[in-house]
mmCIF file of C-alpha atoms and ligand atoms in Angstrom:
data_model
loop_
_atom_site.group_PDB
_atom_site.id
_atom_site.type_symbol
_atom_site.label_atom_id
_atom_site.label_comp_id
_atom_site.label_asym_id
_atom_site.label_seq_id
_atom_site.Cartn_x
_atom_site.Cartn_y
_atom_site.Cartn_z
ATOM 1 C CA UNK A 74 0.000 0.000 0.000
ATOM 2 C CA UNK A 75 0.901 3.474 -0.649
ATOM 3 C CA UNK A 76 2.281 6.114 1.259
ATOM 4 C CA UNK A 77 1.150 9.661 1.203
ATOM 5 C CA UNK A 78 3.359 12.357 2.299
ATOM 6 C CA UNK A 79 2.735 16.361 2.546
ATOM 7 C CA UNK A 80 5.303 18.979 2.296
ATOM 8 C CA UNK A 81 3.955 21.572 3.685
ATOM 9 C CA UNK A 82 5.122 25.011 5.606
ATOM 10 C CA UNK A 83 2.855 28.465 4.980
ATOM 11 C CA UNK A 84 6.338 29.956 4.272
ATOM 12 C CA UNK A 85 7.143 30.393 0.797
ATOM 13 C CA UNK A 86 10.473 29.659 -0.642
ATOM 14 C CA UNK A 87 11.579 27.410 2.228
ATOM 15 C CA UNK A 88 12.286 24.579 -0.575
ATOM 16 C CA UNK A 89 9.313 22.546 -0.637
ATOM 17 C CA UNK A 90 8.893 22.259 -4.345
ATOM 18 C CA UNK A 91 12.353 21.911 -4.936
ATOM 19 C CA UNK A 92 12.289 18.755 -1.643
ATOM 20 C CA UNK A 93 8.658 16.771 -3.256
ATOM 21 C CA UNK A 94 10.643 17.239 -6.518
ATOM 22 C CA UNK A 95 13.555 15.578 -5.638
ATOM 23 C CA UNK A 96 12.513 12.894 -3.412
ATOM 24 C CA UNK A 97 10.406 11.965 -6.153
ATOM 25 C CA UNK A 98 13.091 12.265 -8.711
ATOM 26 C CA UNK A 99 15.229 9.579 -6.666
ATOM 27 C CA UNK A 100 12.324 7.714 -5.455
ATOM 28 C CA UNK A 101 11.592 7.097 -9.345
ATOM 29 C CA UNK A 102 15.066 6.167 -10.245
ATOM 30 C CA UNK A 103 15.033 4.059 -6.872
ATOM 31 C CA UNK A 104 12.120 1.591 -9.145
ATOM 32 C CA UNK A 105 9.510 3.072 -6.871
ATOM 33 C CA UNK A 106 6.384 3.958 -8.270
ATOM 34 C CA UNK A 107 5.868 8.121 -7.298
ATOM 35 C CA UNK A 108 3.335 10.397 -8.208
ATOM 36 C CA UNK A 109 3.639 14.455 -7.143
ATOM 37 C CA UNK A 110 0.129 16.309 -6.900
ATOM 38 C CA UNK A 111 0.568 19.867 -7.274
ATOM 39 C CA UNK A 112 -1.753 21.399 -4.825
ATOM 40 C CA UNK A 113 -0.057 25.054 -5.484
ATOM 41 C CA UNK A 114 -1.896 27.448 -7.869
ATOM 42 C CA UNK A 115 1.568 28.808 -9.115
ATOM 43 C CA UNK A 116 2.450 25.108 -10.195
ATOM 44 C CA UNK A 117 5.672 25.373 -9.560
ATOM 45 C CA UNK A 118 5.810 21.225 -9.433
ATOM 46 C CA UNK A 119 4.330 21.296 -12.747
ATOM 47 C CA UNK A 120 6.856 23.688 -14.338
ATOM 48 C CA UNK A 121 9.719 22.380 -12.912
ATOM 49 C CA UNK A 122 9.239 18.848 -14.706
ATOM 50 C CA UNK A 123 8.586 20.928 -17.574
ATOM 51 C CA UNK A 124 4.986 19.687 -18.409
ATOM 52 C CA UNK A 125 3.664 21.435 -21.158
ATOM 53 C CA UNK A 126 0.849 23.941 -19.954
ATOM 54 C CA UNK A 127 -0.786 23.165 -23.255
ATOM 55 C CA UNK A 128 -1.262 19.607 -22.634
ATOM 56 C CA UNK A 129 -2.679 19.909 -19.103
ATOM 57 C CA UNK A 130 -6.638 19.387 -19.603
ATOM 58 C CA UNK A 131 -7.132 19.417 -15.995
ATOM 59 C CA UNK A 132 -5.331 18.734 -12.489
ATOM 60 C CA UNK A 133 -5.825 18.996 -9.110
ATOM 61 C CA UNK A 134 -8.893 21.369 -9.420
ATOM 62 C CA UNK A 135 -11.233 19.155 -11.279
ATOM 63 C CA UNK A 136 -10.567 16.438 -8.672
ATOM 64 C CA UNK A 137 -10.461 18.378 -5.534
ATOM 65 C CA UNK A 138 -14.438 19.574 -6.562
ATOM 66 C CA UNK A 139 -15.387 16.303 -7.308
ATOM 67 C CA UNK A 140 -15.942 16.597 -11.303
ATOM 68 C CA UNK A 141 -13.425 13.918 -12.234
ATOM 69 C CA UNK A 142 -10.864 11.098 -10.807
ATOM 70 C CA UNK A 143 -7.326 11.921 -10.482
ATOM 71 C CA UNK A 144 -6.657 9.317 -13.012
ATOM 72 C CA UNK A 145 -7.934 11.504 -15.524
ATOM 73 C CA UNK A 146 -5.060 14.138 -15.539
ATOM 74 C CA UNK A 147 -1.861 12.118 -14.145
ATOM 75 C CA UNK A 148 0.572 12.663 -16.724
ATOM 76 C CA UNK A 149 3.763 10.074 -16.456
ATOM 77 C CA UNK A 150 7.046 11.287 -18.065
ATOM 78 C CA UNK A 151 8.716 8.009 -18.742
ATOM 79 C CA UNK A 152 12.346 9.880 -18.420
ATOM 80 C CA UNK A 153 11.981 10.903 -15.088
ATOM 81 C CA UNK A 154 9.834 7.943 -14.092
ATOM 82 C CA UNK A 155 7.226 9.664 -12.015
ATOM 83 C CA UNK A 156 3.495 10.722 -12.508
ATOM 84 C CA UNK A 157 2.247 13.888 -11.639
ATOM 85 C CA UNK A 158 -1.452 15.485 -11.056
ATOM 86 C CA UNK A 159 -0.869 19.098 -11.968
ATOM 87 C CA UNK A 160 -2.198 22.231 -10.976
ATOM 88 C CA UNK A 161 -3.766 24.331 -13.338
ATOM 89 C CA UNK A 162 -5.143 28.169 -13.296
ATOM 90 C CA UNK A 163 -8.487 26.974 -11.929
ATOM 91 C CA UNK A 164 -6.928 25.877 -8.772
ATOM 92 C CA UNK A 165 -6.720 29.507 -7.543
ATOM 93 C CA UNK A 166 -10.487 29.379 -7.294
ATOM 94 C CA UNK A 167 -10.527 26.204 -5.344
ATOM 95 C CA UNK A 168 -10.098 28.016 -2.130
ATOM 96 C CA UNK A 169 -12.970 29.824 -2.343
ATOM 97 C CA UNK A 170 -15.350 27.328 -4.391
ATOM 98 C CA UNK A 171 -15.210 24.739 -1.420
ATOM 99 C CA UNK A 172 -15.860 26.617 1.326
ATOM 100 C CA UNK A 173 -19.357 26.110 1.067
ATOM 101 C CA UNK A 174 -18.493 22.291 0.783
ATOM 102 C CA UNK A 175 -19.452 19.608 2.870
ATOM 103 C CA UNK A 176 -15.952 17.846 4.829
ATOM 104 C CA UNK A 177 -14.314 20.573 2.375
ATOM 105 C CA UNK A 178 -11.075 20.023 4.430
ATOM 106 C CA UNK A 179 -11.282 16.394 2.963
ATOM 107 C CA UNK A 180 -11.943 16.636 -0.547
ATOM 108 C CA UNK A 181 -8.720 15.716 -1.671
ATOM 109 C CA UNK A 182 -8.215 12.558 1.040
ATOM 110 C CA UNK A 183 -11.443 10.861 -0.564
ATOM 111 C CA UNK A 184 -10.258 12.056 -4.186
ATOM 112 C CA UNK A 185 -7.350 10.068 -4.002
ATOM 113 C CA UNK A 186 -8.087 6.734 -2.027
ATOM 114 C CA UNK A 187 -8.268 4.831 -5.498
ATOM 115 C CA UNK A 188 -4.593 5.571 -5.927
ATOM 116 C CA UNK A 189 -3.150 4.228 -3.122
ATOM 117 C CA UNK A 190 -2.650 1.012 -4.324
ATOM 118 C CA UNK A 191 -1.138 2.352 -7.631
ATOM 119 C CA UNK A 192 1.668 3.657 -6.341
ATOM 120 C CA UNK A 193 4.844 3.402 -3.840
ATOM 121 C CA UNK A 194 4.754 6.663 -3.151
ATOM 122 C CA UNK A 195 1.996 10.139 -3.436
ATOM 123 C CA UNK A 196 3.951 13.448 -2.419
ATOM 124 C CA UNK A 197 2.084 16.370 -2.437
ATOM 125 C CA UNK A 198 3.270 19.992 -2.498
ATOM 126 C CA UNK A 199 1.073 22.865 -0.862
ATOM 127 C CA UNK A 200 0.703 26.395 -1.267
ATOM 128 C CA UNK A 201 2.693 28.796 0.599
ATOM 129 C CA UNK A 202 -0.461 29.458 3.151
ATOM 130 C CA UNK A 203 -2.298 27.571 5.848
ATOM 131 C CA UNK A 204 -6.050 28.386 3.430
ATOM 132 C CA UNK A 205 -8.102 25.362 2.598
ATOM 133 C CA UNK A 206 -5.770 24.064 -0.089
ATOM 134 C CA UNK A 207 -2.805 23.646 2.483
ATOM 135 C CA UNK A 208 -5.696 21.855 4.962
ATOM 136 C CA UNK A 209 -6.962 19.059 2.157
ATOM 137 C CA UNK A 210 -2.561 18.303 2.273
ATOM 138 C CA UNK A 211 -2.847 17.900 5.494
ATOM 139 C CA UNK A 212 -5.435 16.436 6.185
ATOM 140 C CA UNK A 213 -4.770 13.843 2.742
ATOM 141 C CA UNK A 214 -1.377 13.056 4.258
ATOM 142 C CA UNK A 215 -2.088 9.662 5.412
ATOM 143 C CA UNK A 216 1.261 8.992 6.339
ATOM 144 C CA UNK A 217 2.385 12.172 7.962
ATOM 145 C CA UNK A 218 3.774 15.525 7.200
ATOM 146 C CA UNK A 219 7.606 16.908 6.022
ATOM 147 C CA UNK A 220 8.217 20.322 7.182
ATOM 148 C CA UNK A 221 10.836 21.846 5.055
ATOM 149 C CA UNK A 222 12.677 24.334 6.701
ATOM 150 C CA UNK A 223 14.987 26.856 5.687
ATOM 151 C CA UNK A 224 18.287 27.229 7.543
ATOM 152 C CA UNK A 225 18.091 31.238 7.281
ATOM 153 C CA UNK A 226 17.165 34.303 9.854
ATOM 154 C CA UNK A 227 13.484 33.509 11.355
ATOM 155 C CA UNK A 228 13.508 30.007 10.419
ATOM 156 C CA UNK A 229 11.032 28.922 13.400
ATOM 157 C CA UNK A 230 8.949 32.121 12.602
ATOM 158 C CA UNK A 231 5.421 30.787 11.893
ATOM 159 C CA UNK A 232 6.234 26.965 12.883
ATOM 160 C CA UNK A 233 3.947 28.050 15.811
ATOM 161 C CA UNK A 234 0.689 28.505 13.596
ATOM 162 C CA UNK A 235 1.728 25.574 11.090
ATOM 163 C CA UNK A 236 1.362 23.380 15.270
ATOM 164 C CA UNK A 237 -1.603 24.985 16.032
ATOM 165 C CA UNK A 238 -3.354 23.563 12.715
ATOM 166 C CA UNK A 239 -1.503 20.207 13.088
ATOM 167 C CA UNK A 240 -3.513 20.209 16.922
ATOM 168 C CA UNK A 241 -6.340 21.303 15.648
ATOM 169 C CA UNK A 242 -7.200 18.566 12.549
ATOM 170 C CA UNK A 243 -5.960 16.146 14.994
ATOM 171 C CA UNK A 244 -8.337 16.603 17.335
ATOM 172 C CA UNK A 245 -11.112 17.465 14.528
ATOM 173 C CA UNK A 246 -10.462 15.736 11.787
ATOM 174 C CA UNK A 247 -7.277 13.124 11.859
ATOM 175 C CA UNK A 248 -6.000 12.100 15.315
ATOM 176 C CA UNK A 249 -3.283 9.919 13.178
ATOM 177 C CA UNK A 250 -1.856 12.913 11.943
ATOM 178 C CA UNK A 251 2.133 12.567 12.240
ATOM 179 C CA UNK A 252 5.074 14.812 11.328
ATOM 180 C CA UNK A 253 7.448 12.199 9.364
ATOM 181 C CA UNK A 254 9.906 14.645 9.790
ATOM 182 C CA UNK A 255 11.445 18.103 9.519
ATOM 183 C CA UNK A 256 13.986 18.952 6.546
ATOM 184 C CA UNK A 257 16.375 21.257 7.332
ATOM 185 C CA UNK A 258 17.002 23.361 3.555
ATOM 186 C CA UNK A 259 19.721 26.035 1.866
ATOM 187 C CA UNK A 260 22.379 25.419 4.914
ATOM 188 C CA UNK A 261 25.290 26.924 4.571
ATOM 189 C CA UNK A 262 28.228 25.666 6.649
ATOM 190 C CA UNK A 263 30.330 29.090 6.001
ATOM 191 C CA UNK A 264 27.633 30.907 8.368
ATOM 192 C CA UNK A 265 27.467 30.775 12.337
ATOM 193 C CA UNK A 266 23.523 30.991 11.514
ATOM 194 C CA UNK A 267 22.900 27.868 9.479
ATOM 195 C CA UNK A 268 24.344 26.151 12.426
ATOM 196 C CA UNK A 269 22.501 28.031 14.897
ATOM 197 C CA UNK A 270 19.363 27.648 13.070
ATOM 198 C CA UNK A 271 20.144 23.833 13.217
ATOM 199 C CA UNK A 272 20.212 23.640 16.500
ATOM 200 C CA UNK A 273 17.526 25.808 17.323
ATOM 201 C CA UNK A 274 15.106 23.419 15.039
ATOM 202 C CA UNK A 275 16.263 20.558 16.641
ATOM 203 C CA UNK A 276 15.602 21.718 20.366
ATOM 204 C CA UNK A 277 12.036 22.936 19.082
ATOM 205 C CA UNK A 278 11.149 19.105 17.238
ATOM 206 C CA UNK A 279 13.792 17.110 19.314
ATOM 207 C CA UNK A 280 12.701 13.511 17.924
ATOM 208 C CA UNK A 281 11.482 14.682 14.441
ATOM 209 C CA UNK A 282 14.805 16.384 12.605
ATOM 210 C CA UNK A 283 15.980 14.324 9.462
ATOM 211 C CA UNK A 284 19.608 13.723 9.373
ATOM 212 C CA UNK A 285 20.703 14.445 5.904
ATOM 213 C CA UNK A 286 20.391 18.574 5.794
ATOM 214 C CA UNK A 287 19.842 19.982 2.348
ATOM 215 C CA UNK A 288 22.722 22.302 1.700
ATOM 216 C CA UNK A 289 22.685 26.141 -0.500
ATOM 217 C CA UNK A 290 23.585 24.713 -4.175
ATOM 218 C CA UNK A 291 23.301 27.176 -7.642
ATOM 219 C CA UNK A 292 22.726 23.708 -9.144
ATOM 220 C CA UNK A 293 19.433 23.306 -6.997
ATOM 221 C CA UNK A 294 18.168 26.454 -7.855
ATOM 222 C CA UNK A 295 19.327 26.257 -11.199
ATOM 223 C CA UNK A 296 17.378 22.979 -12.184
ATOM 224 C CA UNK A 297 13.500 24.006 -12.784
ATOM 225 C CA UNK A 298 14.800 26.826 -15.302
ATOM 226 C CA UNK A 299 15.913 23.466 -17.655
ATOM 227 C CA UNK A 300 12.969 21.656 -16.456
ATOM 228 C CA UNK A 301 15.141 19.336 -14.688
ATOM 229 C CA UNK A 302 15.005 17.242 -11.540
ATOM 230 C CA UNK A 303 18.526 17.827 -9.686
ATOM 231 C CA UNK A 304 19.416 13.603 -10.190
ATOM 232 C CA UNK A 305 19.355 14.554 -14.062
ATOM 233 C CA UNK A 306 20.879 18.333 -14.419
ATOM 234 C CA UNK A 307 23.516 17.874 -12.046
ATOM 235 C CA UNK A 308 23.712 14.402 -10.531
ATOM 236 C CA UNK A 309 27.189 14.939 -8.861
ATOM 237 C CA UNK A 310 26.403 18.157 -7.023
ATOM 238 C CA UNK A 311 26.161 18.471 -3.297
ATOM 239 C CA UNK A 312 21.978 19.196 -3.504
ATOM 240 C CA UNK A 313 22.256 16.340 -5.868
ATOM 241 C CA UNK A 314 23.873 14.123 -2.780
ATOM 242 C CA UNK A 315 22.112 15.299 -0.242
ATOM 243 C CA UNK A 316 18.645 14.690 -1.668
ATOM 244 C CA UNK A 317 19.936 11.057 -2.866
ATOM 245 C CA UNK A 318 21.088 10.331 0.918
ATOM 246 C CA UNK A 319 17.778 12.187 2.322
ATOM 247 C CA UNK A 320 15.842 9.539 -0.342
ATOM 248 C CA UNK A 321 17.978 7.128 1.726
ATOM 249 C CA UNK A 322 17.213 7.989 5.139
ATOM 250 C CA UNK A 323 13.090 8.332 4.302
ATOM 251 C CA UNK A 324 13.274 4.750 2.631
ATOM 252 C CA UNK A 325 15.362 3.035 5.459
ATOM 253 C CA UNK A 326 12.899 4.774 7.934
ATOM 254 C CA UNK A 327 9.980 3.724 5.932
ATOM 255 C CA UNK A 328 11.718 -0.260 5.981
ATOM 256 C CA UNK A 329 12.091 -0.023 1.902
ATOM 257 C CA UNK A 330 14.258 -2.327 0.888
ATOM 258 C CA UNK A 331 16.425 -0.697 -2.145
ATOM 259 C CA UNK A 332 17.104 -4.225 -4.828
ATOM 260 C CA UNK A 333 19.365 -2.438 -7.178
ATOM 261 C CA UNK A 334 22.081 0.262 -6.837
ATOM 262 C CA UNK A 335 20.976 3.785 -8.384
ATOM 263 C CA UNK A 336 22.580 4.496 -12.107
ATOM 264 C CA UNK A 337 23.874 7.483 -12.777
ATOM 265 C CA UNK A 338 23.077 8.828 -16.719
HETATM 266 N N1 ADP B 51 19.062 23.943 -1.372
HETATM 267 C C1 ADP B 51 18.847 24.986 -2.189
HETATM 268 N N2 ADP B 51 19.881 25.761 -2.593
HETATM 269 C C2 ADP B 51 19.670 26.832 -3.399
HETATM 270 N N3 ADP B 51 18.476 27.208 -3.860
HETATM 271 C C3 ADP B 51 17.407 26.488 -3.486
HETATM 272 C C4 ADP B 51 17.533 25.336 -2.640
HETATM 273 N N4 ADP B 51 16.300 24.819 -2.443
HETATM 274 C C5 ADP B 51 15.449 25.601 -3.131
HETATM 275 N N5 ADP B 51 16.103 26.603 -3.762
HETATM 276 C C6 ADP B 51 15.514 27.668 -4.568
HETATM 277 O O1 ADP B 51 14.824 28.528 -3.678
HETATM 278 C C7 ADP B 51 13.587 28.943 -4.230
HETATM 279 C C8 ADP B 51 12.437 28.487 -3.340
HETATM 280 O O2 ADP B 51 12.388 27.061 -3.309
HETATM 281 P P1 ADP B 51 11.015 26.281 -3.450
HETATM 282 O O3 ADP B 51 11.338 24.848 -3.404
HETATM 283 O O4 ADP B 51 10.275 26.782 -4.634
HETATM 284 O O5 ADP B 51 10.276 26.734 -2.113
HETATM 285 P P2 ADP B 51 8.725 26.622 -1.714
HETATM 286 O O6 ADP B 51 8.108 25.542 -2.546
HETATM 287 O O7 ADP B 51 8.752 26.306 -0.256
HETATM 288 O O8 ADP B 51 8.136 27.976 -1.972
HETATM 289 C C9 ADP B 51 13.530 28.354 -5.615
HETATM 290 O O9 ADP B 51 13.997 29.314 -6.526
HETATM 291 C C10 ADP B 51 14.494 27.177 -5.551
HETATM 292 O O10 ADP B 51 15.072 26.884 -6.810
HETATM 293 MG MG1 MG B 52 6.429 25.661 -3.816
#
């Protein structure tokens, strides 16, 4: 059975795009079967694997109301070997269109029960907000959340808020709801703050850090402008490494035994 992840974090530009991205990337050179849903009305997911605007009929919109299974609009790119739902224009209405809705918070946990068994992994990326897009991630990630986090001034700024939600669709909604972890993003080891943002993260989720931290790379940032996941543009750069090893770390936690040796193109 599948496993759903969330990347979530109402900041934007704390890397996760860049993180569902390149888990997924690996994951899908790994053999596993991955599919990214693009919960984020600027699509950024969608861009970076440089999907075609023109080809998208319809994404996470038409299944999030209800007028269509996400089967519909999963595009696969055989290269990258991953699927991905994507967001389209009409998702910016979304927000507003279900809040008259019934379990609106859970549109997009019932949408996508019929792919569970289709794939290894489902990563989805949210918004940079905590609106009702951000709450049918959460509340769809069956298998708990990844914080990204960005190693930079006010990193724990708003972490307090993104709690208070996590407490309150527990105890409304989703009791199960975990934090697989928090992914510490753009650290640079030349700066006393990277390492004192480290730190401080790791005293405020003491059992919930990931290991492998994500380090500043041009090569990272570089990657969505050729439409790129990092394992293809630059496979021997240190984002490159560091999202291989964190692909490591979340499979070995997850007890996913890894047959074959990654190959390098
Ligand atoms: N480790 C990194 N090093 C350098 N640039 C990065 C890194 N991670 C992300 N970026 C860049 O930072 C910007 C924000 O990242 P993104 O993943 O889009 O954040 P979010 O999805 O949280 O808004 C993007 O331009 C991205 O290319
Ligand atoms: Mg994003």
């Amino acid at each position: 059975m599948g496993r759903i992840y969330t990347f979530v974090n109402q900041k934007g530009g704390v890397g996760k795009t860049t993180s569902a991205i390149n888990l997924a990337a690996y994951l899908g050179r790994f053999g596993l079967r991955v599919l990214i849903i693009d919960l984020d009305p600027q699509a950024n997911a969608t861009s970076c694997l440089n999907i075609d605007r023109h080809i998208i009929q319809g994404g996470t919109y038409q299944v999030l109301i209800g007028a269509s299974p996400p089967e519909a609009f999963v595009l696969y790119n055989p290269r990258l070997k991953l699927s991905i739902l994507p967001a389209n224009a009409e998702l910016a209405g979304a927000e507003i269109e279900l809040v008259s809705e019934i379990a609106r918070e859970s549109k997009l946990r019932s949408a996508i029960r019929s792919l569970i068994e289709k794939y290894d992994y489902i990563l989805i990326d949210c918004p940079p907000s905590l609106g009702l897009l951000t709450l049918n991630g959460i509340v769809a990630a069956k298998d708990g959340l990844i914080i990204p986090v960005q190693c930079e001034y006010l990193a724990l700024e708003g972490l307090g808020r993104l709690m208070d939600t996590i407490r309150r669709v527990r105890s409304a909604l989703f009791p199960e709801l975990t934090i697989r972890g928090v992914l510490l993003t753009m650290f640079d080891s030349r700066t006393n703050l990277s390492n004192e943002v480290v730190a401080e993260v790791k005293r405020f989720f003491p059992n919930n850090v990931f290991q492998t931290i994500i380090p500043r790379s041009v090569r990272l940032a570089e990657a969505p402008s050729f439409g790129k996941p990092i394992v293809l543009y630059a496979p021997q750069s240190s984002g490159a490494l560091a999202y291989e090893a964190f692909t490591q770390e979340l499979l070995q936690g997850d007890g996913v035994f890894i047959p074959t040796p990654i190959q390098q193109s």
